[in-house]
PDB file of C-alpha atoms in Angstrom:
ATOM      1  CA  ASP A   1     -14.413   5.569  -4.753  1.00 59.00           C
ATOM      2  CA  GLY A   2     -11.208   7.355  -5.727  1.00 68.00           C
ATOM      3  CA  GLY A   3      -9.682   6.481  -9.018  1.00 94.00           C
ATOM      4  CA  ILE A   4      -9.003   7.236 -12.638  1.00 97.00           C
ATOM      5  CA  THR A   5     -11.772   6.987 -15.192  1.00 96.00           C
ATOM      6  CA  GLN A   6     -11.076   6.643 -18.890  1.00 97.00           C
ATOM      7  CA  SER A   7     -13.718   6.821 -21.553  1.00 95.00           C
ATOM      8  CA  PRO A   8     -14.717   5.439 -23.890  1.00 95.00           C
ATOM      9  CA  LYS A   9     -13.399   1.896 -23.384  1.00 94.00           C
ATOM     10  CA  TYR A  10     -13.605   1.198 -27.124  1.00 94.00           C
ATOM     11  CA  LEU A  11     -13.440   3.763 -29.900  1.00 93.00           C
ATOM     12  CA  PHE A  12     -13.368   3.487 -33.662  1.00 91.00           C
ATOM     13  CA  ARG A  13     -11.887   6.198 -35.835  1.00 88.00           C
ATOM     14  CA  LYS A  14     -12.215   6.744 -39.515  1.00 88.00           C
ATOM     15  CA  GLU A  15      -9.217   7.781 -41.552  1.00 85.00           C
ATOM     16  CA  GLY A  16      -8.619  11.531 -41.292  1.00 85.00           C
ATOM     17  CA  GLN A  17     -10.687  12.033 -38.147  1.00 90.00           C
ATOM     18  CA  ASN A  18      -9.577  13.498 -34.855  1.00 93.00           C
ATOM     19  CA  VAL A  19     -10.770  11.694 -31.733  1.00 94.00           C
ATOM     20  CA  THR A  20     -10.511  12.624 -28.075  1.00 96.00           C
ATOM     21  CA  LEU A  21      -9.992  10.211 -25.204  1.00 97.00           C
ATOM     22  CA  SER A  22     -11.184  11.344 -21.811  1.00 97.00           C
ATOM     23  CA  CYS A  23      -9.304  10.904 -18.537  1.00 98.00           C
ATOM     24  CA  GLU A  24     -10.642  12.083 -15.184  1.00 98.00           C
ATOM     25  CA  GLN A  25      -9.142  11.493 -11.731  1.00 97.00           C
ATOM     26  CA  ASN A  26     -10.474  12.248  -8.256  1.00 96.00           C
ATOM     27  CA  LEU A  27      -7.266  11.388  -6.408  1.00 95.00           C
ATOM     28  CA  ASN A  28      -6.209  15.039  -6.136  1.00 95.00           C
ATOM     29  CA  HIS A  29      -3.000  14.205  -7.987  1.00 94.00           C
ATOM     30  CA  ASP A  30      -0.991  16.986  -9.595  1.00 92.00           C
ATOM     31  CA  ALA A  31       0.703  14.858 -12.247  1.00 92.00           C
ATOM     32  CA  MET A  32      -1.066  13.094 -15.081  1.00 94.00           C
ATOM     33  CA  TYR A  33       0.242  10.972 -17.955  1.00 94.00           C
ATOM     34  CA  TRP A  34      -0.775   9.370 -21.228  1.00 96.00           C
ATOM     35  CA  TYR A  35       0.849   6.153 -22.437  1.00 95.00           C
ATOM     36  CA  ARG A  36       0.391   4.126 -25.568  1.00 96.00           C
ATOM     37  CA  GLN A  37       0.709   0.345 -25.678  1.00 94.00           C
ATOM     38  CA  ASP A  38       0.919  -1.754 -28.843  1.00 93.00           C
ATOM     39  CA  PRO A  39       0.189  -5.494 -28.713  1.00 87.00           C
ATOM     40  CA  GLY A  40       2.917  -7.420 -26.920  1.00 83.00           C
ATOM     41  CA  GLN A  41       4.880  -4.254 -26.221  1.00 86.00           C
ATOM     42  CA  GLY A  42       5.645  -2.140 -23.193  1.00 87.00           C
ATOM     43  CA  LEU A  43       4.242   1.292 -22.437  1.00 90.00           C
ATOM     44  CA  ARG A  44       5.477   4.374 -24.253  1.00 91.00           C
ATOM     45  CA  LEU A  45       4.955   7.872 -22.883  1.00 91.00           C
ATOM     46  CA  ILE A  46       2.996  10.293 -25.078  1.00 95.00           C
ATOM     47  CA  TYR A  47       2.517  13.370 -22.894  1.00 95.00           C
ATOM     48  CA  TYR A  48       2.681  14.230 -19.229  1.00 92.00           C
ATOM     49  CA  SER A  49       1.625  17.140 -17.064  1.00 93.00           C
ATOM     50  CA  GLN A  50       2.984  18.099 -13.676  1.00 90.00           C
ATOM     51  CA  ILE A  51       0.544  20.940 -12.990  1.00 90.00           C
ATOM     52  CA  VAL A  52      -2.516  22.621 -14.442  1.00 94.00           C
ATOM     53  CA  ASN A  53      -1.939  24.560 -17.686  1.00 95.00           C
ATOM     54  CA  ASP A  54       1.430  22.925 -18.229  1.00 93.00           C
ATOM     55  CA  PHE A  55       2.420  19.756 -20.066  1.00 93.00           C
ATOM     56  CA  GLN A  56       5.457  18.223 -21.756  1.00 91.00           C
ATOM     57  CA  LYS A  57       5.980  15.913 -24.688  1.00 92.00           C
ATOM     58  CA  GLY A  58       6.958  12.364 -23.980  1.00 90.00           C
ATOM     59  CA  ASP A  59       8.778  10.009 -26.307  1.00 88.00           C
ATOM     60  CA  ILE A  60       6.077   9.669 -28.983  1.00 94.00           C
ATOM     61  CA  ALA A  61       4.092  12.942 -28.956  1.00 96.00           C
ATOM     62  CA  GLU A  62       3.841  13.416 -32.731  1.00 95.00           C
ATOM     63  CA  GLY A  63       0.244  13.245 -33.914  1.00 95.00           C
ATOM     64  CA  TYR A  64      -1.206  13.768 -30.437  1.00 97.00           C
ATOM     65  CA  SER A  65      -2.298  16.795 -28.442  1.00 97.00           C
ATOM     66  CA  VAL A  66      -3.392  17.343 -24.845  1.00 98.00           C
ATOM     67  CA  SER A  67      -4.780  20.019 -22.564  1.00 97.00           C
ATOM     68  CA  ARG A  68      -4.744  20.450 -18.806  1.00 97.00           C
ATOM     69  CA  GLU A  69      -7.302  23.108 -17.933  1.00 97.00           C
ATOM     70  CA  LYS A  70      -8.397  21.407 -14.720  1.00 96.00           C
ATOM     71  CA  LYS A  71      -6.459  19.383 -12.185  1.00 97.00           C
ATOM     72  CA  GLU A  72      -8.848  16.455 -12.533  1.00 97.00           C
ATOM     73  CA  SER A  73      -8.871  16.215 -16.308  1.00 98.00           C
ATOM     74  CA  PHE A  74      -6.244  15.434 -18.956  1.00 98.00           C
ATOM     75  CA  PRO A  75      -7.884  14.650 -22.331  1.00 98.00           C
ATOM     76  CA  LEU A  76      -5.837  13.251 -25.217  1.00 98.00           C
ATOM     77  CA  THR A  77      -6.660  14.060 -28.829  1.00 97.00           C
ATOM     78  CA  VAL A  78      -5.428  11.673 -31.478  1.00 95.00           C
ATOM     79  CA  THR A  79      -5.164  13.780 -34.612  1.00 93.00           C
ATOM     80  CA  SER A  80      -5.258  12.784 -38.252  1.00 87.00           C
ATOM     81  CA  ALA A  81      -1.503  13.361 -38.294  1.00 85.00           C
ATOM     82  CA  GLN A  82      -1.025  10.198 -36.255  1.00 87.00           C
ATOM     83  CA  LYS A  83      -0.552   7.649 -39.012  1.00 85.00           C
ATOM     84  CA  ASN A  84      -0.841   4.497 -36.943  1.00 89.00           C
ATOM     85  CA  PRO A  85      -3.211   5.270 -34.066  1.00 91.00           C
ATOM     86  CA  THR A  86      -4.596   1.773 -33.458  1.00 94.00           C
ATOM     87  CA  ALA A  87      -3.428   0.927 -29.921  1.00 95.00           C
ATOM     88  CA  PHE A  88      -4.338   0.637 -26.258  1.00 96.00           C
ATOM     89  CA  TYR A  89      -4.165   4.013 -24.489  1.00 97.00           C
ATOM     90  CA  LEU A  90      -3.543   4.341 -20.786  1.00 97.00           C
ATOM     91  CA  CYS A  91      -4.004   7.384 -18.585  1.00 97.00           C
ATOM     92  CA  ALA A  92      -2.285   7.630 -15.217  1.00 95.00           C
ATOM     93  CA  SER A  93      -1.821  10.043 -12.357  1.00 95.00           C
ATOM     94  CA  SER A  94       0.440  10.523  -9.376  1.00 91.00           C
ATOM     95  CA  ILE A  95       1.747  12.890  -6.797  1.00 87.00           C
ATOM     96  CA  PRO A  96       4.973  13.901  -8.600  1.00 77.00           C
ATOM     97  CA  GLY A  97       7.725  11.497  -7.642  1.00 75.00           C
ATOM     98  CA  ASN A  98       5.330   9.067  -6.032  1.00 82.00           C
ATOM     99  CA  THR A  99       3.372   5.950  -6.919  1.00 88.00           C
ATOM    100  CA  ILE A 100       1.628   6.189 -10.279  1.00 90.00           C
ATOM    101  CA  TYR A 101      -1.895   4.818 -10.694  1.00 94.00           C
ATOM    102  CA  PHE A 102      -3.470   3.806 -13.969  1.00 95.00           C
ATOM    103  CA  GLY A 103      -6.917   3.853 -15.457  1.00 96.00           C
ATOM    104  CA  GLU A 104      -8.422   0.828 -17.179  1.00 95.00           C
ATOM    105  CA  GLY A 105      -7.415   1.972 -20.636  1.00 96.00           C
ATOM    106  CA  SER A 106      -9.094   2.784 -23.941  1.00 96.00           C
ATOM    107  CA  TRP A 107      -8.868   0.782 -27.153  1.00 96.00           C
ATOM    108  CA  LEU A 108      -8.684   2.852 -30.313  1.00 95.00           C
ATOM    109  CA  THR A 109      -9.114   1.203 -33.694  1.00 93.00           C
ATOM    110  CA  VAL A 110      -8.900   2.833 -37.110  1.00 88.00           C
ATOM    111  CA  VAL A 111     -11.515   1.594 -39.543  1.00 84.00           C
TER     112      VAL A 111
ATOM    113  CA  ASP B   1      16.054   7.196 -14.823  1.00 58.00           C
ATOM    114  CA  ALA B   2      17.959   3.931 -14.683  1.00 65.00           C
ATOM    115  CA  LYS B   3      17.313   1.254 -17.281  1.00 81.00           C
ATOM    116  CA  THR B   4      15.941  -2.054 -16.028  1.00 89.00           C
ATOM    117  CA  THR B   5      16.335  -5.503 -17.570  1.00 91.00           C
ATOM    118  CA  GLN B   6      13.931  -8.419 -17.057  1.00 95.00           C
ATOM    119  CA  PRO B   7      13.622 -11.890 -18.569  1.00 96.00           C
ATOM    120  CA  PRO B   8      10.864 -11.940 -21.218  1.00 95.00           C
ATOM    121  CA  SER B   9       8.941 -14.849 -19.749  1.00 96.00           C
ATOM    122  CA  MET B  10       8.735 -17.286 -16.830  1.00 97.00           C
ATOM    123  CA  ASP B  11       6.546 -20.189 -15.751  1.00 97.00           C
ATOM    124  CA  CYS B  12       5.584 -21.079 -12.207  1.00 96.00           C
ATOM    125  CA  ALA B  13       3.540 -23.930 -10.753  1.00 97.00           C
ATOM    126  CA  GLU B  14       0.397 -22.963  -8.918  1.00 97.00           C
ATOM    127  CA  GLY B  15       0.977 -22.768  -5.158  1.00 96.00           C
ATOM    128  CA  ARG B  16       4.710 -22.318  -5.523  1.00 97.00           C
ATOM    129  CA  ALA B  17       6.636 -19.099  -5.002  1.00 97.00           C
ATOM    130  CA  ALA B  18       7.225 -17.042  -8.120  1.00 98.00           C
ATOM    131  CA  ASN B  19      10.548 -15.203  -8.095  1.00 98.00           C
ATOM    132  CA  LEU B  20      10.816 -12.497 -10.739  1.00 97.00           C
ATOM    133  CA  PRO B  21      14.266 -10.928 -11.179  1.00 96.00           C
ATOM    134  CA  CYS B  22      15.132  -7.419 -12.305  1.00 95.00           C
ATOM    135  CA  ASN B  23      18.506  -5.950 -13.112  1.00 93.00           C
ATOM    136  CA  HIS B  24      19.033  -2.222 -12.574  1.00 88.00           C
ATOM    137  CA  SER B  25      22.815  -1.911 -12.489  1.00 85.00           C
ATOM    138  CA  THR B  26      22.826   1.826 -13.248  1.00 82.00           C
ATOM    139  CA  ILE B  27      20.370   2.805 -10.552  1.00 83.00           C
ATOM    140  CA  SER B  28      21.257   5.915  -8.577  1.00 82.00           C
ATOM    141  CA  GLY B  29      21.145   6.224  -4.813  1.00 81.00           C
ATOM    142  CA  ASN B  30      17.838   8.086  -4.791  1.00 82.00           C
ATOM    143  CA  GLU B  31      15.913   5.975  -7.291  1.00 85.00           C
ATOM    144  CA  TYR B  32      13.185   3.709  -6.032  1.00 89.00           C
ATOM    145  CA  VAL B  33      12.433   0.312  -7.531  1.00 91.00           C
ATOM    146  CA  TYR B  34       8.744  -0.082  -8.389  1.00 93.00           C
ATOM    147  CA  TRP B  35       6.868  -3.176  -9.522  1.00 95.00           C
ATOM    148  CA  TYR B  36       3.613  -3.257 -11.436  1.00 96.00           C
ATOM    149  CA  ARG B  37       1.681  -5.989 -13.152  1.00 96.00           C
ATOM    150  CA  GLN B  38      -0.698  -5.902 -16.083  1.00 95.00           C
ATOM    151  CA  ILE B  39      -3.384  -8.409 -16.817  1.00 93.00           C
ATOM    152  CA  HIS B  40      -4.427  -8.501 -20.446  1.00 85.00           C
ATOM    153  CA  SER B  41      -6.361  -5.430 -21.599  1.00 85.00           C
ATOM    154  CA  GLN B  42      -6.308  -3.762 -18.204  1.00 92.00           C
ATOM    155  CA  GLY B  43      -4.296  -0.903 -16.749  1.00 94.00           C
ATOM    156  CA  PRO B  44      -1.093  -1.789 -14.852  1.00 94.00           C
ATOM    157  CA  GLN B  45      -1.630  -2.422 -11.159  1.00 95.00           C
ATOM    158  CA  TYR B  46       0.817  -1.203  -8.520  1.00 95.00           C
ATOM    159  CA  ILE B  47       2.347  -4.033  -6.466  1.00 97.00           C
ATOM    160  CA  ILE B  48       5.177  -2.764  -4.301  1.00 96.00           C
ATOM    161  CA  HIS B  49       8.186  -0.451  -4.209  1.00 94.00           C
ATOM    162  CA  GLY B  50      11.379   0.003  -2.209  1.00 94.00           C
ATOM    163  CA  LEU B  51      14.603   1.939  -1.936  1.00 92.00           C
ATOM    164  CA  LYS B  52      17.139  -0.051   0.049  1.00 90.00           C
ATOM    165  CA  ASN B  53      15.380  -2.321   2.504  1.00 87.00           C
ATOM    166  CA  ASN B  54      13.343  -5.374   1.688  1.00 94.00           C
ATOM    167  CA  GLU B  55       9.628  -4.696   1.636  1.00 96.00           C
ATOM    168  CA  THR B  56       6.546  -6.849   2.100  1.00 96.00           C
ATOM    169  CA  ASN B  57       2.867  -6.178   1.678  1.00 96.00           C
ATOM    170  CA  GLU B  58      -0.264  -8.247   1.221  1.00 95.00           C
ATOM    171  CA  MET B  59       0.549  -8.915  -2.430  1.00 94.00           C
ATOM    172  CA  ALA B  60       4.257  -9.615  -2.552  1.00 97.00           C
ATOM    173  CA  SER B  61       7.761  -9.222  -1.159  1.00 98.00           C
ATOM    174  CA  LEU B  62      10.553  -7.186  -2.683  1.00 98.00           C
ATOM    175  CA  ILE B  63      14.158  -8.167  -2.108  1.00 97.00           C
ATOM    176  CA  ILE B  64      16.772  -5.572  -3.101  1.00 95.00           C
ATOM    177  CA  THR B  65      20.446  -6.551  -3.136  1.00 94.00           C
ATOM    178  CA  GLU B  66      22.787  -4.639  -0.895  1.00 92.00           C
ATOM    179  CA  ASP B  67      24.477  -2.932  -3.864  1.00 91.00           C
ATOM    180  CA  ARG B  68      21.001  -2.145  -5.261  1.00 91.00           C
ATOM    181  CA  LYS B  69      21.964  -3.373  -8.728  1.00 91.00           C
ATOM    182  CA  SER B  70      19.200  -5.956  -8.813  1.00 93.00           C
ATOM    183  CA  SER B  71      15.979  -6.940  -7.103  1.00 95.00           C
ATOM    184  CA  THR B  72      13.531  -9.822  -6.960  1.00 97.00           C
ATOM    185  CA  LEU B  73       9.775  -9.717  -6.676  1.00 97.00           C
ATOM    186  CA  ILE B  74       8.397 -12.711  -4.792  1.00 98.00           C
ATOM    187  CA  LEU B  75       4.808 -13.890  -5.033  1.00 97.00           C
ATOM    188  CA  PRO B  76       4.817 -16.379  -2.156  1.00 96.00           C
ATOM    189  CA  HIS B  77       2.010 -18.681  -3.310  1.00 95.00           C
ATOM    190  CA  ALA B  78       1.270 -18.064  -6.955  1.00 96.00           C
ATOM    191  CA  THR B  79      -2.275 -18.584  -8.197  1.00 96.00           C
ATOM    192  CA  LEU B  80      -3.675 -18.746 -11.718  1.00 96.00           C
ATOM    193  CA  ARG B  81      -4.870 -15.139 -11.258  1.00 95.00           C
ATOM    194  CA  ASP B  82      -1.242 -14.029 -10.939  1.00 97.00           C
ATOM    195  CA  THR B  83      -0.691 -14.776 -14.629  1.00 97.00           C
ATOM    196  CA  ALA B  84       0.241 -11.365 -16.015  1.00 97.00           C
ATOM    197  CA  VAL B  85       3.078  -9.208 -17.333  1.00 96.00           C
ATOM    198  CA  TYR B  86       5.233  -7.853 -14.503  1.00 97.00           C
ATOM    199  CA  TYR B  87       7.131  -4.588 -14.906  1.00 95.00           C
ATOM    200  CA  CYS B  88      10.103  -3.416 -12.883  1.00 94.00           C
ATOM    201  CA  ILE B  89      10.946   0.279 -13.172  1.00 90.00           C
ATOM    202  CA  ALA B  90      13.373   2.670 -11.509  1.00 85.00           C
ATOM    203  CA  VAL B  91      11.863   5.950 -10.381  1.00 80.00           C
ATOM    204  CA  LEU B  92      13.528   9.133  -9.234  1.00 71.00           C
ATOM    205  CA  PRO B  93      11.187  11.052  -6.908  1.00 64.00           C
ATOM    206  CA  THR B  94      11.760  14.645  -7.962  1.00 59.00           C
ATOM    207  CA  SER B  95       9.297  17.427  -8.468  1.00 55.00           C
ATOM    208  CA  GLY B  96      10.758  18.496 -11.792  1.00 60.00           C
ATOM    209  CA  THR B  97      10.416  16.921 -15.193  1.00 55.00           C
ATOM    210  CA  TYR B  98       9.666  13.382 -14.354  1.00 60.00           C
ATOM    211  CA  LYS B  99       8.393  10.274 -16.060  1.00 66.00           C
ATOM    212  CA  TYR B 100       8.123   6.558 -15.576  1.00 78.00           C
ATOM    213  CA  ILE B 101       9.749   4.392 -18.231  1.00 77.00           C
ATOM    214  CA  PHE B 102       8.224   0.954 -18.759  1.00 80.00           C
ATOM    215  CA  GLY B 103      10.027  -1.794 -20.664  1.00 78.00           C
ATOM    216  CA  THR B 104       8.457  -4.988 -21.997  1.00 80.00           C
ATOM    217  CA  GLY B 105       8.420  -6.711 -18.596  1.00 93.00           C
ATOM    218  CA  THR B 106       8.281 -10.408 -17.725  1.00 96.00           C
ATOM    219  CA  ARG B 107       5.312 -12.464 -18.834  1.00 96.00           C
ATOM    220  CA  LEU B 108       4.568 -14.799 -15.918  1.00 97.00           C
ATOM    221  CA  LYS B 109       2.445 -17.845 -16.600  1.00 97.00           C
ATOM    222  CA  VAL B 110       1.167 -19.746 -13.574  1.00 97.00           C
ATOM    223  CA  LEU B 111       0.523 -23.376 -14.440  1.00 96.00           C
ATOM    224  CA  ALA B 112      -2.169 -25.521 -12.859  1.00 94.00           C
TER     225      ALA B 112
END
């Protein structure tokens, strides 16, 4: 089935550690996105990529990094510079300017 | 992208129509209105979108006012499984720098 796969579903991070969230899509979409959601809040854009080897910062990019080496993959690294990383992270993809589809999300907790 | 405004919460009786309003008074002529919903701890699910004309699919109907400054999502026969947060967003379909902006949405509670 076509779709967006995020892994892991749950992840625990120790203080000072970098962690990477995986996002893979087989929809042949050019654009991919990462959003962060805090409890009871809306979605905030972290990074987005319109094509391979290119990406732009969203509204809250500080403390995060991404890469886009393959069309299907858009991993997000939460670095130690992100002071409050506990949140629900959502990956999405679309044909640019068209309907956006989301993965099931990943929960990150700092312990 | 135009800003959208939605009521924070609504209740609806099971089996009745749920009408969820959205204000997008600054929407431009080329921006589409999209609706998504999010059930707790899941990714948002696409529902429907439209530009000018009313739209209907198997999930819902979308009514857009003639001046396009507001719209209403209609779930014709709400069920308990429709309890979710519903997001209305305005989207400009360009190939350049482009992003969806989600607000806090409307939390719909369907009551038995």
